[in-house]
Amino acid sequence: MDIKVLGSGCANCNKLEQMVFDVLAEQNIDASVTHVRDFKDIVSYGVMSTPALVIDGQVKFSGVVPSKAKLTEVIMEAAKRG
């Protein structure tokens, strides 16, 4: 699974990145996690507000830090699709 956190490095972007690592560790899921900070790369996903979360090329969240429960649900769904 390929996960990208899109954002400049603001507090919310860093919070989302940490939550992703926490969920992956708690659920024992192996994934590649990248924090994309370059504005051109962020816009290439069609994202206009950050933080955003992209899993396997699909934007899952944009402009919001989801609850940990919702983040876990989205990551678990993606892991099942595999």
PDB file of N, CA and C in Angstrom:
ATOM      1  N   MET A   1       0.849  -1.167   0.000  1.00  0.00           N
ATOM      2  CA  MET A   1       0.000   0.000   0.000  1.00  0.00           C
ATOM      3  C   MET A   1       0.899   1.235   0.000  1.00  0.00           C
ATOM      4  N   ASP A   2       0.510   2.213  -0.804  1.00  0.00           N
ATOM      5  CA  ASP A   2       1.260   3.452  -0.917  1.00  0.00           C
ATOM      6  C   ASP A   2       0.413   4.596  -0.360  1.00  0.00           C
ATOM      7  N   ILE A   3       0.877   5.228   0.700  1.00  0.00           N
ATOM      8  CA  ILE A   3       0.143   6.308   1.353  1.00  0.00           C
ATOM      9  C   ILE A   3       0.947   7.590   1.242  1.00  0.00           C
ATOM     10  N   LYS A   4       0.256   8.656   0.842  1.00  0.00           N
ATOM     11  CA  LYS A   4       0.888   9.965   0.761  1.00  0.00           C
ATOM     12  C   LYS A   4       0.088  10.955   1.603  1.00  0.00           C
ATOM     13  N   VAL A   5       0.794  11.685   2.441  1.00  0.00           N
ATOM     14  CA  VAL A   5       0.206  12.795   3.193  1.00  0.00           C
ATOM     15  C   VAL A   5       0.616  14.042   2.430  1.00  0.00           C
ATOM     16  N   LEU A   6      -0.364  14.800   1.977  1.00  0.00           N
ATOM     17  CA  LEU A   6      -0.085  16.011   1.213  1.00  0.00           C
ATOM     18  C   LEU A   6      -0.226  17.221   2.112  1.00  0.00           C
ATOM     19  N   GLY A   7       0.811  18.043   2.164  1.00  0.00           N
ATOM     20  CA  GLY A   7       0.748  19.245   2.975  1.00  0.00           C
ATOM     21  C   GLY A   7       2.113  19.865   3.164  1.00  0.00           C
ATOM     22  N   SER A   8       2.097  21.135   3.484  1.00  0.00           N
ATOM     23  CA  SER A   8       3.325  21.928   3.563  1.00  0.00           C
ATOM     24  C   SER A   8       4.209  21.593   4.758  1.00  0.00           C
ATOM     25  N   GLY A   9       3.662  20.865   5.709  1.00  0.00           N
ATOM     26  CA  GLY A   9       4.404  20.609   6.941  1.00  0.00           C
ATOM     27  C   GLY A   9       3.802  21.364   8.105  1.00  0.00           C
ATOM     28  N   CYS A  10       2.591  21.863   7.918  1.00  0.00           N
ATOM     29  CA  CYS A  10       1.889  22.580   8.990  1.00  0.00           C
ATOM     30  C   CYS A  10       1.534  21.603  10.118  1.00  0.00           C
ATOM     31  N   ALA A  11       1.051  22.129  11.216  1.00  0.00           N
ATOM     32  CA  ALA A  11       0.728  21.293  12.377  1.00  0.00           C
ATOM     33  C   ALA A  11      -0.290  20.205  12.028  1.00  0.00           C
ATOM     34  N   ASN A  12      -1.334  20.560  11.278  1.00  0.00           N
ATOM     35  CA  ASN A  12      -2.342  19.560  10.920  1.00  0.00           C
ATOM     36  C   ASN A  12      -1.791  18.494   9.971  1.00  0.00           C
ATOM     37  N   CYS A  13      -0.919  18.898   9.069  1.00  0.00           N
ATOM     38  CA  CYS A  13      -0.298  17.939   8.144  1.00  0.00           C
ATOM     39  C   CYS A  13       0.565  16.948   8.927  1.00  0.00           C
ATOM     40  N   ASN A  14       1.344  17.462   9.851  1.00  0.00           N
ATOM     41  CA  ASN A  14       2.192  16.597  10.671  1.00  0.00           C
ATOM     42  C   ASN A  14       1.357  15.706  11.577  1.00  0.00           C
ATOM     43  N   LYS A  15       0.247  16.230  12.078  1.00  0.00           N
ATOM     44  CA  LYS A  15      -0.653  15.432  12.918  1.00  0.00           C
ATOM     45  C   LYS A  15      -1.226  14.262  12.117  1.00  0.00           C
ATOM     46  N   LEU A  16      -1.671  14.539  10.888  1.00  0.00           N
ATOM     47  CA  LEU A  16      -2.218  13.475  10.038  1.00  0.00           C
ATOM     48  C   LEU A  16      -1.151  12.423   9.748  1.00  0.00           C
ATOM     49  N   GLU A  17       0.060  12.861   9.443  1.00  0.00           N
ATOM     50  CA  GLU A  17       1.143  11.919   9.168  1.00  0.00           C
ATOM     51  C   GLU A  17       1.385  11.017  10.386  1.00  0.00           C
ATOM     52  N   GLN A  18       1.431  11.593  11.574  1.00  0.00           N
ATOM     53  CA  GLN A  18       1.658  10.804  12.789  1.00  0.00           C
ATOM     54  C   GLN A  18       0.506   9.831  13.022  1.00  0.00           C
ATOM     55  N   MET A  19      -0.722  10.282  12.776  1.00  0.00           N
ATOM     56  CA  MET A  19      -1.883   9.398  12.939  1.00  0.00           C
ATOM     57  C   MET A  19      -1.802   8.208  11.981  1.00  0.00           C
ATOM     58  N   VAL A  20      -1.351   8.464  10.751  1.00  0.00           N
ATOM     59  CA  VAL A  20      -1.190   7.374   9.780  1.00  0.00           C
ATOM     60  C   VAL A  20      -0.199   6.345  10.323  1.00  0.00           C
ATOM     61  N   PHE A  21       0.955   6.808  10.801  1.00  0.00           N
ATOM     62  CA  PHE A  21       1.950   5.882  11.362  1.00  0.00           C
ATOM     63  C   PHE A  21       1.380   5.116  12.555  1.00  0.00           C
ATOM     64  N   ASP A  22       0.617   5.803  13.406  1.00  0.00           N
ATOM     65  CA  ASP A  22       0.018   5.150  14.574  1.00  0.00           C
ATOM     66  C   ASP A  22      -0.952   4.049  14.160  1.00  0.00           C
ATOM     67  N   VAL A  23      -1.832   4.348  13.201  1.00  0.00           N
ATOM     68  CA  VAL A  23      -2.822   3.363  12.749  1.00  0.00           C
ATOM     69  C   VAL A  23      -2.126   2.170  12.101  1.00  0.00           C
ATOM     70  N   LEU A  24      -1.136   2.434  11.272  1.00  0.00           N
ATOM     71  CA  LEU A  24      -0.406   1.337  10.627  1.00  0.00           C
ATOM     72  C   LEU A  24       0.243   0.429  11.665  1.00  0.00           C
ATOM     73  N   ALA A  25       0.838   1.014  12.683  1.00  0.00           N
ATOM     74  CA  ALA A  25       1.491   0.218  13.734  1.00  0.00           C
ATOM     75  C   ALA A  25       0.462  -0.569  14.539  1.00  0.00           C
ATOM     76  N   GLU A  26      -0.642   0.081  14.911  1.00  0.00           N
ATOM     77  CA  GLU A  26      -1.674  -0.594  15.714  1.00  0.00           C
ATOM     78  C   GLU A  26      -2.328  -1.746  14.963  1.00  0.00           C
ATOM     79  N   GLN A  27      -2.488  -1.580  13.661  1.00  0.00           N
ATOM     80  CA  GLN A  27      -3.158  -2.605  12.849  1.00  0.00           C
ATOM     81  C   GLN A  27      -2.162  -3.568  12.202  1.00  0.00           C
ATOM     82  N   ASN A  28      -0.872  -3.365  12.455  1.00  0.00           N
ATOM     83  CA  ASN A  28       0.185  -4.209  11.909  1.00  0.00           C
ATOM     84  C   ASN A  28       0.098  -4.293  10.383  1.00  0.00           C
ATOM     85  N   ILE A  29      -0.003  -3.120   9.752  1.00  0.00           N
ATOM     86  CA  ILE A  29      -0.102  -3.028   8.296  1.00  0.00           C
ATOM     87  C   ILE A  29       1.196  -2.433   7.759  1.00  0.00           C
ATOM     88  N   ASP A  30       1.712  -3.062   6.710  1.00  0.00           N
ATOM     89  CA  ASP A  30       2.929  -2.580   6.071  1.00  0.00           C
ATOM     90  C   ASP A  30       2.540  -1.649   4.930  1.00  0.00           C
ATOM     91  N   ALA A  31       3.089  -0.458   4.923  1.00  0.00           N
ATOM     92  CA  ALA A  31       2.794   0.512   3.864  1.00  0.00           C
ATOM     93  C   ALA A  31       3.959   1.462   3.698  1.00  0.00           C
ATOM     94  N   SER A  32       4.067   2.003   2.505  1.00  0.00           N
ATOM     95  CA  SER A  32       5.033   3.051   2.227  1.00  0.00           C
ATOM     96  C   SER A  32       4.337   4.382   2.486  1.00  0.00           C
ATOM     97  N   VAL A  33       4.918   5.208   3.352  1.00  0.00           N
ATOM     98  CA  VAL A  33       4.320   6.500   3.696  1.00  0.00           C
ATOM     99  C   VAL A  33       5.273   7.620   3.277  1.00  0.00           C
ATOM    100  N   THR A  34       4.743   8.571   2.507  1.00  0.00           N
ATOM    101  CA  THR A  34       5.515   9.708   2.035  1.00  0.00           C
ATOM    102  C   THR A  34       4.780  10.989   2.388  1.00  0.00           C
ATOM    103  N   HIS A  35       5.504  11.997   2.857  1.00  0.00           N
ATOM    104  CA  HIS A  35       4.913  13.311   3.113  1.00  0.00           C
ATOM    105  C   HIS A  35       5.292  14.200   1.936  1.00  0.00           C
ATOM    106  N   VAL A  36       4.309  14.538   1.106  1.00  0.00           N
ATOM    107  CA  VAL A  36       4.531  15.355  -0.088  1.00  0.00           C
ATOM    108  C   VAL A  36       4.337  16.817   0.289  1.00  0.00           C
ATOM    109  N   ARG A  37       5.397  17.608   0.160  1.00  0.00           N
ATOM    110  CA  ARG A  37       5.352  19.009   0.553  1.00  0.00           C
ATOM    111  C   ARG A  37       5.386  19.971  -0.636  1.00  0.00           C
ATOM    112  N   ASP A  38       5.765  19.473  -1.801  1.00  0.00           N
ATOM    113  CA  ASP A  38       5.878  20.323  -2.982  1.00  0.00           C
ATOM    114  C   ASP A  38       4.494  20.690  -3.520  1.00  0.00           C
ATOM    115  N   PHE A  39       4.244  21.997  -3.647  1.00  0.00           N
ATOM    116  CA  PHE A  39       2.912  22.474  -4.038  1.00  0.00           C
ATOM    117  C   PHE A  39       2.477  21.931  -5.399  1.00  0.00           C
ATOM    118  N   LYS A  40       3.393  21.867  -6.354  1.00  0.00           N
ATOM    119  CA  LYS A  40       3.053  21.345  -7.689  1.00  0.00           C
ATOM    120  C   LYS A  40       2.605  19.890  -7.597  1.00  0.00           C
ATOM    121  N   ASP A  41       3.277  19.108  -6.785  1.00  0.00           N
ATOM    122  CA  ASP A  41       2.892  17.702  -6.612  1.00  0.00           C
ATOM    123  C   ASP A  41       1.533  17.591  -5.934  1.00  0.00           C
ATOM    124  N   ILE A  42       1.285  18.442  -4.950  1.00  0.00           N
ATOM    125  CA  ILE A  42       0.002  18.427  -4.236  1.00  0.00           C
ATOM    126  C   ILE A  42      -1.135  18.748  -5.200  1.00  0.00           C
ATOM    127  N   VAL A  43      -0.965  19.794  -6.003  1.00  0.00           N
ATOM    128  CA  VAL A  43      -1.999  20.203  -6.951  1.00  0.00           C
ATOM    129  C   VAL A  43      -2.229  19.125  -8.020  1.00  0.00           C
ATOM    130  N   SER A  44      -1.205  18.354  -8.338  1.00  0.00           N
ATOM    131  CA  SER A  44      -1.361  17.306  -9.362  1.00  0.00           C
ATOM    132  C   SER A  44      -2.392  16.253  -8.957  1.00  0.00           C
ATOM    133  N   TYR A  45      -2.697  16.178  -7.666  1.00  0.00           N
ATOM    134  CA  TYR A  45      -3.733  15.256  -7.185  1.00  0.00           C
ATOM    135  C   TYR A  45      -5.115  15.904  -7.197  1.00  0.00           C
ATOM    136  N   GLY A  46      -5.194  17.170  -7.621  1.00  0.00           N
ATOM    137  CA  GLY A  46      -6.466  17.877  -7.632  1.00  0.00           C
ATOM    138  C   GLY A  46      -6.853  18.415  -6.268  1.00  0.00           C
ATOM    139  N   VAL A  47      -5.896  18.452  -5.365  1.00  0.00           N
ATOM    140  CA  VAL A  47      -6.134  18.895  -3.990  1.00  0.00           C
ATOM    141  C   VAL A  47      -5.877  20.395  -3.898  1.00  0.00           C
ATOM    142  N   MET A  48      -6.848  21.109  -3.346  1.00  0.00           N
ATOM    143  CA  MET A  48      -6.696  22.548  -3.180  1.00  0.00           C
ATOM    144  C   MET A  48      -6.545  22.953  -1.717  1.00  0.00           C
ATOM    145  N   SER A  49      -6.851  22.047  -0.793  1.00  0.00           N
ATOM    146  CA  SER A  49      -6.674  22.360   0.633  1.00  0.00           C
ATOM    147  C   SER A  49      -6.033  21.173   1.329  1.00  0.00           C
ATOM    148  N   THR A  50      -5.138  21.493   2.232  1.00  0.00           N
ATOM    149  CA  THR A  50      -4.402  20.458   2.951  1.00  0.00           C
ATOM    150  C   THR A  50      -4.755  20.525   4.434  1.00  0.00           C
ATOM    151  N   PRO A  51      -4.488  19.488   5.174  1.00  0.00           N
ATOM    152  CA  PRO A  51      -3.822  18.267   4.748  1.00  0.00           C
ATOM    153  C   PRO A  51      -4.743  17.394   3.902  1.00  0.00           C
ATOM    154  N   ALA A  52      -4.115  16.526   3.132  1.00  0.00           N
ATOM    155  CA  ALA A  52      -4.862  15.568   2.338  1.00  0.00           C
ATOM    156  C   ALA A  52      -4.184  14.209   2.462  1.00  0.00           C
ATOM    157  N   LEU A  53      -4.980  13.174   2.247  1.00  0.00           N
ATOM    158  CA  LEU A  53      -4.468  11.815   2.335  1.00  0.00           C
ATOM    159  C   LEU A  53      -4.767  11.102   1.030  1.00  0.00           C
ATOM    160  N   VAL A  54      -3.735  10.494   0.455  1.00  0.00           N
ATOM    161  CA  VAL A  54      -3.869   9.737  -0.791  1.00  0.00           C
ATOM    162  C   VAL A  54      -3.422   8.315  -0.508  1.00  0.00           C
ATOM    163  N   ILE A  55      -4.286   7.361  -0.837  1.00  0.00           N
ATOM    164  CA  ILE A  55      -3.937   5.943  -0.678  1.00  0.00           C
ATOM    165  C   ILE A  55      -4.031   5.282  -2.039  1.00  0.00           C
ATOM    166  N   ASP A  56      -2.918   4.690  -2.468  1.00  0.00           N
ATOM    167  CA  ASP A  56      -2.833   4.022  -3.764  1.00  0.00           C
ATOM    168  C   ASP A  56      -3.397   4.886  -4.893  1.00  0.00           C
ATOM    169  N   GLY A  57      -3.029   6.177  -4.869  1.00  0.00           N
ATOM    170  CA  GLY A  57      -3.396   7.086  -5.936  1.00  0.00           C
ATOM    171  C   GLY A  57      -4.762   7.737  -5.812  1.00  0.00           C
ATOM    172  N   GLN A  58      -5.552   7.364  -4.811  1.00  0.00           N
ATOM    173  CA  GLN A  58      -6.892   7.934  -4.632  1.00  0.00           C
ATOM    174  C   GLN A  58      -6.907   8.882  -3.440  1.00  0.00           C
ATOM    175  N   VAL A  59      -7.437  10.089  -3.663  1.00  0.00           N
ATOM    176  CA  VAL A  59      -7.564  11.062  -2.577  1.00  0.00           C
ATOM    177  C   VAL A  59      -8.698  10.599  -1.664  1.00  0.00           C
ATOM    178  N   LYS A  60      -8.381  10.414  -0.384  1.00  0.00           N
ATOM    179  CA  LYS A  60      -9.372   9.944   0.591  1.00  0.00           C
ATOM    180  C   LYS A  60      -9.908  11.078   1.454  1.00  0.00           C
ATOM    181  N   PHE A  61      -9.050  12.043   1.778  1.00  0.00           N
ATOM    182  CA  PHE A  61      -9.434  13.197   2.584  1.00  0.00           C
ATOM    183  C   PHE A  61      -8.710  14.420   2.045  1.00  0.00           C
ATOM    184  N   SER A  62      -9.344  15.572   2.156  1.00  0.00           N
ATOM    185  CA  SER A  62      -8.703  16.819   1.766  1.00  0.00           C
ATOM    186  C   SER A  62      -9.237  17.945   2.638  1.00  0.00           C
ATOM    187  N   GLY A  63      -8.320  18.732   3.200  1.00  0.00           N
ATOM    188  CA  GLY A  63      -8.706  19.894   3.989  1.00  0.00           C
ATOM    189  C   GLY A  63      -9.178  19.584   5.389  1.00  0.00           C
ATOM    190  N   VAL A  64      -8.931  18.356   5.848  1.00  0.00           N
ATOM    191  CA  VAL A  64      -9.412  17.956   7.168  1.00  0.00           C
ATOM    192  C   VAL A  64      -8.486  16.893   7.767  1.00  0.00           C
ATOM    193  N   VAL A  65      -8.391  16.909   9.085  1.00  0.00           N
ATOM    194  CA  VAL A  65      -7.743  15.810   9.787  1.00  0.00           C
ATOM    195  C   VAL A  65      -8.885  14.920  10.286  1.00  0.00           C
ATOM    196  N   PRO A  66      -9.016  13.726   9.721  1.00  0.00           N
ATOM    197  CA  PRO A  66     -10.130  12.859  10.115  1.00  0.00           C
ATOM    198  C   PRO A  66      -9.947  12.345  11.535  1.00  0.00           C
ATOM    199  N   SER A  67     -11.030  11.826  12.095  1.00  0.00           N
ATOM    200  CA  SER A  67     -10.904  11.174  13.395  1.00  0.00           C
ATOM    201  C   SER A  67     -10.039   9.931  13.221  1.00  0.00           C
ATOM    202  N   LYS A  68      -9.454   9.486  14.290  1.00  0.00           N
ATOM    203  CA  LYS A  68      -8.620   8.292  14.211  1.00  0.00           C
ATOM    204  C   LYS A  68      -9.447   7.088  13.778  1.00  0.00           C
ATOM    205  N   ALA A  69     -10.690   7.013  14.235  1.00  0.00           N
ATOM    206  CA  ALA A  69     -11.571   5.900  13.862  1.00  0.00           C
ATOM    207  C   ALA A  69     -11.830   5.897  12.353  1.00  0.00           C
ATOM    208  N   LYS A  70     -12.096   7.070  11.778  1.00  0.00           N
ATOM    209  CA  LYS A  70     -12.355   7.165  10.338  1.00  0.00           C
ATOM    210  C   LYS A  70     -11.093   6.850   9.547  1.00  0.00           C
ATOM    211  N   LEU A  71      -9.956   7.335  10.010  1.00  0.00           N
ATOM    212  CA  LEU A  71      -8.689   7.056   9.350  1.00  0.00           C
ATOM    213  C   LEU A  71      -8.402   5.560   9.368  1.00  0.00           C
ATOM    214  N   THR A  72      -8.630   4.925  10.506  1.00  0.00           N
ATOM    215  CA  THR A  72      -8.428   3.475  10.615  1.00  0.00           C
ATOM    216  C   THR A  72      -9.328   2.743   9.631  1.00  0.00           C
ATOM    217  N   GLU A  73     -10.574   3.157   9.546  1.00  0.00           N
ATOM    218  CA  GLU A  73     -11.532   2.524   8.630  1.00  0.00           C
ATOM    219  C   GLU A  73     -11.048   2.614   7.179  1.00  0.00           C
ATOM    220  N   VAL A  74     -10.599   3.785   6.762  1.00  0.00           N
ATOM    221  CA  VAL A  74     -10.150   3.986   5.394  1.00  0.00           C
ATOM    222  C   VAL A  74      -8.886   3.166   5.097  1.00  0.00           C
ATOM    223  N   ILE A  75      -7.954   3.150   6.028  1.00  0.00           N
ATOM    224  CA  ILE A  75      -6.723   2.381   5.834  1.00  0.00           C
ATOM    225  C   ILE A  75      -7.031   0.880   5.811  1.00  0.00           C
ATOM    226  N   MET A  76      -7.903   0.424   6.677  1.00  0.00           N
ATOM    227  CA  MET A  76      -8.266  -1.007   6.709  1.00  0.00           C
ATOM    228  C   MET A  76      -8.947  -1.416   5.403  1.00  0.00           C
ATOM    229  N   GLU A  77      -9.824  -0.571   4.873  1.00  0.00           N
ATOM    230  CA  GLU A  77     -10.477  -0.853   3.585  1.00  0.00           C
ATOM    231  C   GLU A  77      -9.442  -1.022   2.487  1.00  0.00           C
ATOM    232  N   ALA A  78      -8.489  -0.107   2.445  1.00  0.00           N
ATOM    233  CA  ALA A  78      -7.451  -0.155   1.416  1.00  0.00           C
ATOM    234  C   ALA A  78      -6.572  -1.391   1.586  1.00  0.00           C
ATOM    235  N   ALA A  79      -6.293  -1.761   2.827  1.00  0.00           N
ATOM    236  CA  ALA A  79      -5.458  -2.939   3.083  1.00  0.00           C
ATOM    237  C   ALA A  79      -6.162  -4.211   2.609  1.00  0.00           C
ATOM    238  N   LYS A  80      -7.473  -4.283   2.787  1.00  0.00           N
ATOM    239  CA  LYS A  80      -8.241  -5.454   2.347  1.00  0.00           C
ATOM    240  C   LYS A  80      -8.228  -5.595   0.836  1.00  0.00           C
ATOM    241  N   ARG A  81      -8.266  -4.453   0.143  1.00  0.00           N
ATOM    242  CA  ARG A  81      -8.227  -4.478  -1.317  1.00  0.00           C
ATOM    243  C   ARG A  81      -6.849  -4.881  -1.828  1.00  0.00           C
ATOM    244  N   GLY A  82      -5.872  -4.626  -0.990  1.00  0.00           N
ATOM    245  CA  GLY A  82      -4.567  -5.047  -1.150  1.00  0.00           C
ATOM    246  C   GLY A  82      -3.619  -4.921  -2.147  1.00  0.00           C
TER     247      GLY A  82
END
